[in-house]
Short mmCIF file of the N, C-alpha and C atoms (twelve columns), coordinates in Angstrom:
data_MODEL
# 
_entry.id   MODEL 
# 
loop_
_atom_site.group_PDB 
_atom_site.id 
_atom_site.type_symbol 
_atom_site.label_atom_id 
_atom_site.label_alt_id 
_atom_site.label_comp_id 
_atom_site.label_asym_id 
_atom_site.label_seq_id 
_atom_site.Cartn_x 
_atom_site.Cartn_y 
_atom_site.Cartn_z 
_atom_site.pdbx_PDB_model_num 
ATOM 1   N N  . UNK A 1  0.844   -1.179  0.000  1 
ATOM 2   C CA . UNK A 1  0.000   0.000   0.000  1 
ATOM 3   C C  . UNK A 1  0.890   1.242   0.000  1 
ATOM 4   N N  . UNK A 2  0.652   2.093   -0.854 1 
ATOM 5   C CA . UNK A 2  1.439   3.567   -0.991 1 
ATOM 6   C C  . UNK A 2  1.090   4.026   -0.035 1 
ATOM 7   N N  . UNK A 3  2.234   4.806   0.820  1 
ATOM 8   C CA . UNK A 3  2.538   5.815   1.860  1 
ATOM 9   C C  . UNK A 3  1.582   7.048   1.640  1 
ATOM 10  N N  . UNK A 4  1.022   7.646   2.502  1 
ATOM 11  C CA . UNK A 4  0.360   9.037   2.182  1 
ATOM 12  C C  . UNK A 4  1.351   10.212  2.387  1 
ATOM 13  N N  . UNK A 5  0.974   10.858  1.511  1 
ATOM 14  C CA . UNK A 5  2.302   12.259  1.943  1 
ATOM 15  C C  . UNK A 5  1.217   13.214  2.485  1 
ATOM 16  N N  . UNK A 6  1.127   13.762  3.532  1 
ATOM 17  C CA . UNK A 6  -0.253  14.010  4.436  1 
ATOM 18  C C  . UNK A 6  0.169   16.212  4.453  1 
ATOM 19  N N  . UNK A 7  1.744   15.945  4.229  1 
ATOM 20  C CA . UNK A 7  2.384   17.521  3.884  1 
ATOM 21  C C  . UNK A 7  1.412   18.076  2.719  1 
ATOM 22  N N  . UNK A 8  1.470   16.984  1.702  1 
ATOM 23  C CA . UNK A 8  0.957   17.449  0.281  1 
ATOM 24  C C  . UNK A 8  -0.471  17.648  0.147  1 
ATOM 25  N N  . UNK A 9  -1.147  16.102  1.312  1 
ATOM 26  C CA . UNK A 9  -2.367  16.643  1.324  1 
ATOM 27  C C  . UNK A 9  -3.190  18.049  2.329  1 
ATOM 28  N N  . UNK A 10 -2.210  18.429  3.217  1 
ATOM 29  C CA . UNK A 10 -2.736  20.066  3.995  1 
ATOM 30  C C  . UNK A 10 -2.541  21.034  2.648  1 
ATOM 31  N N  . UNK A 11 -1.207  21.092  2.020  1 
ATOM 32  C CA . UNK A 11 -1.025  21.956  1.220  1 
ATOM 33  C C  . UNK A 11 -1.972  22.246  0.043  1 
ATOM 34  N N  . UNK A 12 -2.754  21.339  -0.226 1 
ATOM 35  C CA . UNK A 12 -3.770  21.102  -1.498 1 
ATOM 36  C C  . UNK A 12 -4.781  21.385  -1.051 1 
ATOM 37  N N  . UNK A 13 -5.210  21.233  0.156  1 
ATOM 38  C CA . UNK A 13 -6.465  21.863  1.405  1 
ATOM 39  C C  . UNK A 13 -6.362  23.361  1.577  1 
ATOM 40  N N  . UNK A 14 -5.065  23.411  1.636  1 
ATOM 41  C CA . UNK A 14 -4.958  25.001  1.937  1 
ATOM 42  C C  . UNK A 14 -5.107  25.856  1.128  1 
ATOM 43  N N  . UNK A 15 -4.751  25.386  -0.020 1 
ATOM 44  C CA . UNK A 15 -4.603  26.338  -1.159 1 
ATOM 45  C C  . UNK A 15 -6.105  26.233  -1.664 1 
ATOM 46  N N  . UNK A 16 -6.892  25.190  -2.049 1 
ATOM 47  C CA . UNK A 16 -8.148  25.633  -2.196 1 
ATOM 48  C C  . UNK A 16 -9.532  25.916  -1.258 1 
ATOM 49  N N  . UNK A 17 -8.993  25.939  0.305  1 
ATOM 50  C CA . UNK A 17 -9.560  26.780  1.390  1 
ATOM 51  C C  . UNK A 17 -10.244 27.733  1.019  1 
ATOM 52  N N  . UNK A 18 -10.317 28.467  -0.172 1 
ATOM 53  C CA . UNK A 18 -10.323 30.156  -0.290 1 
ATOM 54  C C  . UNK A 18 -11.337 30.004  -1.130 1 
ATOM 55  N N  . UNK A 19 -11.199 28.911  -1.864 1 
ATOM 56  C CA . UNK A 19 -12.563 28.587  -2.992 1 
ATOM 57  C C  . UNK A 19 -14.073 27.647  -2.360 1 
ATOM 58  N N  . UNK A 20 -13.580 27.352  -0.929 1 
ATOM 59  C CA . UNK A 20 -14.385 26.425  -0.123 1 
ATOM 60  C C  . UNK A 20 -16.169 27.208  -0.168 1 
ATOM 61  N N  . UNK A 21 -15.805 28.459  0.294  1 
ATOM 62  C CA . UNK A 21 -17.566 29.328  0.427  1 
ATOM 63  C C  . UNK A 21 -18.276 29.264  -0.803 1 
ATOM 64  N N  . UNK A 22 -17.050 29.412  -1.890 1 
ATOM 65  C CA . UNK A 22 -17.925 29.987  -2.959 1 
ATOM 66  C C  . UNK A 22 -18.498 28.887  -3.776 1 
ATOM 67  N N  . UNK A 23 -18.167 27.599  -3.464 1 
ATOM 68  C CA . UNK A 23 -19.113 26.284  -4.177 1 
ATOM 69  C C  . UNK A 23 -19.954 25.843  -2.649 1 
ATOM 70  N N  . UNK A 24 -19.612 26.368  -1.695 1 
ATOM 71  C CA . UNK A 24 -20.793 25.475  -0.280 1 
ATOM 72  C C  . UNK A 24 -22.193 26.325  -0.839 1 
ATOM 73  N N  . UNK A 25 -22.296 28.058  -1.980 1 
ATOM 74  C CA . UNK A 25 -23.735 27.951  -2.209 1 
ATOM 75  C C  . UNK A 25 -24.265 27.074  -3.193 1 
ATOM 76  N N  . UNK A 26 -23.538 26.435  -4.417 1 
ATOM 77  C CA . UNK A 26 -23.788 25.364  -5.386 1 
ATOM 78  C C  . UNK A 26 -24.351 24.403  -4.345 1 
ATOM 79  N N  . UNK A 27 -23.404 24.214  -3.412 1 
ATOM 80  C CA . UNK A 27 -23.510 22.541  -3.035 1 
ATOM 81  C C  . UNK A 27 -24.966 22.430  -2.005 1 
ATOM 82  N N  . UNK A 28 -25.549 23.603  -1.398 1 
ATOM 83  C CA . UNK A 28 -26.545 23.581  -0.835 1 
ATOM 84  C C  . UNK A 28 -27.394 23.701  -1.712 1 
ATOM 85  N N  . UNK A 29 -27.525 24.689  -2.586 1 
ATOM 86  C CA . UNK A 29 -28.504 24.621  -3.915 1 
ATOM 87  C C  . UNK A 29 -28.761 23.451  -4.239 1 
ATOM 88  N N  . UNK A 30 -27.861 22.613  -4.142 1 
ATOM 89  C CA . UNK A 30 -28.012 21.151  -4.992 1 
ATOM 90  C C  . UNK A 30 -28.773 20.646  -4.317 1 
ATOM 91  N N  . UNK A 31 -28.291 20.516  -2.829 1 
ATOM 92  C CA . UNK A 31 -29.090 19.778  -1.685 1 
ATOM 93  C C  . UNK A 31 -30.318 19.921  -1.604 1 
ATOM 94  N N  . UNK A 32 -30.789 21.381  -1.558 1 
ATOM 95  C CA . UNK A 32 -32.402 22.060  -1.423 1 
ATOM 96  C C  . UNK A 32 -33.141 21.186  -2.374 1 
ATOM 97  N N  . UNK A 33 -32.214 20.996  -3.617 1 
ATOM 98  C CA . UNK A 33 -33.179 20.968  -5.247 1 
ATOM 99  C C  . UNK A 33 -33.267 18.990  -4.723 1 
ATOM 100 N N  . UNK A 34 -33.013 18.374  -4.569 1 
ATOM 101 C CA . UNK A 34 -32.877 16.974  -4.135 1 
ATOM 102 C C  . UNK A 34 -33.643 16.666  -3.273 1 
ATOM 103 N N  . UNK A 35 -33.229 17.605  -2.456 1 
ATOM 104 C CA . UNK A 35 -34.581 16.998  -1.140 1 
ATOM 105 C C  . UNK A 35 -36.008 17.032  -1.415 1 
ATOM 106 N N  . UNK A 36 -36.072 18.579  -2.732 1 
ATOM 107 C CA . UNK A 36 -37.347 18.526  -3.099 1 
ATOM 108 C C  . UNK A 36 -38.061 17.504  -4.011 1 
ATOM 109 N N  . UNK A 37 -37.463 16.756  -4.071 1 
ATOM 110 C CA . UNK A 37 -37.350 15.434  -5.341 1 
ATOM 111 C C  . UNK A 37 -37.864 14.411  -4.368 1 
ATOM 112 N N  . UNK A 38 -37.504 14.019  -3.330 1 
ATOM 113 C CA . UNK A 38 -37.660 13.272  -1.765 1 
ATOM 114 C C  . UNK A 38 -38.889 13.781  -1.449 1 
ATOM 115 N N  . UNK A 39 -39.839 14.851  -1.295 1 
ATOM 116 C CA . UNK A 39 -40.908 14.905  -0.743 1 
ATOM 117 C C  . UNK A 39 -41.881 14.303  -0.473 1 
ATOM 118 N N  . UNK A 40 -42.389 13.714  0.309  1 
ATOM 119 C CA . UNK A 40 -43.161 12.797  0.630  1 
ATOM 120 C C  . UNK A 40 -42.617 11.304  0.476  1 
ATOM 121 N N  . UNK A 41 -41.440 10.788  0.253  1 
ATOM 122 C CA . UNK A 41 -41.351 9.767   0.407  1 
ATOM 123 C C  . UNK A 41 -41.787 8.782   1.475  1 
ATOM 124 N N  . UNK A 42 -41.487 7.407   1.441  1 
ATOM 125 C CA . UNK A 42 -41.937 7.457   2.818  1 
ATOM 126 C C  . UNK A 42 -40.321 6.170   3.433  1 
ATOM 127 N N  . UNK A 43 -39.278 6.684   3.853  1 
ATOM 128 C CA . UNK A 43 -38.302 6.443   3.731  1 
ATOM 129 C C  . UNK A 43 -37.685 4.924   5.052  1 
ATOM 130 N N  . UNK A 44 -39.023 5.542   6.283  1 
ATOM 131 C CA . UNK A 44 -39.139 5.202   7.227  1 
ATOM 132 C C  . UNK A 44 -39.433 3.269   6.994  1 
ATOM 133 N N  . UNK A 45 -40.411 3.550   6.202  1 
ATOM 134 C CA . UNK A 45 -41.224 2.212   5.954  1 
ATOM 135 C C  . UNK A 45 -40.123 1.474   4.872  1 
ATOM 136 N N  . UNK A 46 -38.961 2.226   4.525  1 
ATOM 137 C CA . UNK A 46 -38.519 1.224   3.405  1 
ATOM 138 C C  . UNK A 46 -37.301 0.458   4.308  1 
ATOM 139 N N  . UNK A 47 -36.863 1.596   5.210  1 
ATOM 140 C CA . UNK A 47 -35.468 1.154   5.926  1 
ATOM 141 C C  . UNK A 47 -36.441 -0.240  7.319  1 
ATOM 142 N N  . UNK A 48 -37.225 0.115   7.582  1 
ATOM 143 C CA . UNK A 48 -38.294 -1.223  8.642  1 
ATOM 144 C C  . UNK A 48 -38.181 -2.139  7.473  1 
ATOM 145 N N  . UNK A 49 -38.477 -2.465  6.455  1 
ATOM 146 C CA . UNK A 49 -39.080 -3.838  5.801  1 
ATOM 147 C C  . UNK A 49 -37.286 -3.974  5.329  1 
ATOM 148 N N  . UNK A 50 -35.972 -3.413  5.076  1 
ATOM 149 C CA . UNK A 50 -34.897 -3.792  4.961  1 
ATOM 150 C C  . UNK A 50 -34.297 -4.430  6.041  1 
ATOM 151 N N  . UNK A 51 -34.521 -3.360  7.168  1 
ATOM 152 C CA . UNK A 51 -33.990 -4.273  8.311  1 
ATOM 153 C C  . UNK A 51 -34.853 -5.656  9.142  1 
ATOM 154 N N  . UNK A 52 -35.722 -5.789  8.301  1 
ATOM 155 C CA . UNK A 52 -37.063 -7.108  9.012  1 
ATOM 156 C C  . UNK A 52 -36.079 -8.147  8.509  1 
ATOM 157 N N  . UNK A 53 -35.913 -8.251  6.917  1 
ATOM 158 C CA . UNK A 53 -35.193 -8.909  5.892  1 
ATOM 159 C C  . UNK A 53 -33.539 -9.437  6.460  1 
ATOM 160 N N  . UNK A 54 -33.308 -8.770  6.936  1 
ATOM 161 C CA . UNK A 54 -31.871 -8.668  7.375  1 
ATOM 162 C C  . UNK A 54 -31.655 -9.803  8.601  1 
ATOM 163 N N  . UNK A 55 -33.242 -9.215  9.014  1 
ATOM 164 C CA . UNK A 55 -32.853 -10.431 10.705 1 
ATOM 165 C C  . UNK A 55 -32.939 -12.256 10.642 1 
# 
């Protein structure tokens, strides 16, 4: 398994730190528009009859 160089990965964090705000409004936009796609599901009843299956 390759070594991580963990220097290279702060430095690549850091440097695009500065661009972090300006896609978190894309990335919530996205979220809003998705969830509205989810409305009314009924999500509750699917994860009960997966985990019945399971036991």
């Amino acid at each position: 398994m390759a070594q991580v160089n963990k220097q290279a990965i702060a430095a690549a964090f850091g440097r695009a730190a500065s661009q972090y705000e300006q896609h978190a409004s894309l990335q919530q936009h996205s979220a809003d528009a998705l969830l509205t796609l989810l409305t009314g599901r009924q999500f509750a009843s699917v994860l009960t009859q997966a985990a019945a299956r399971d036991v």
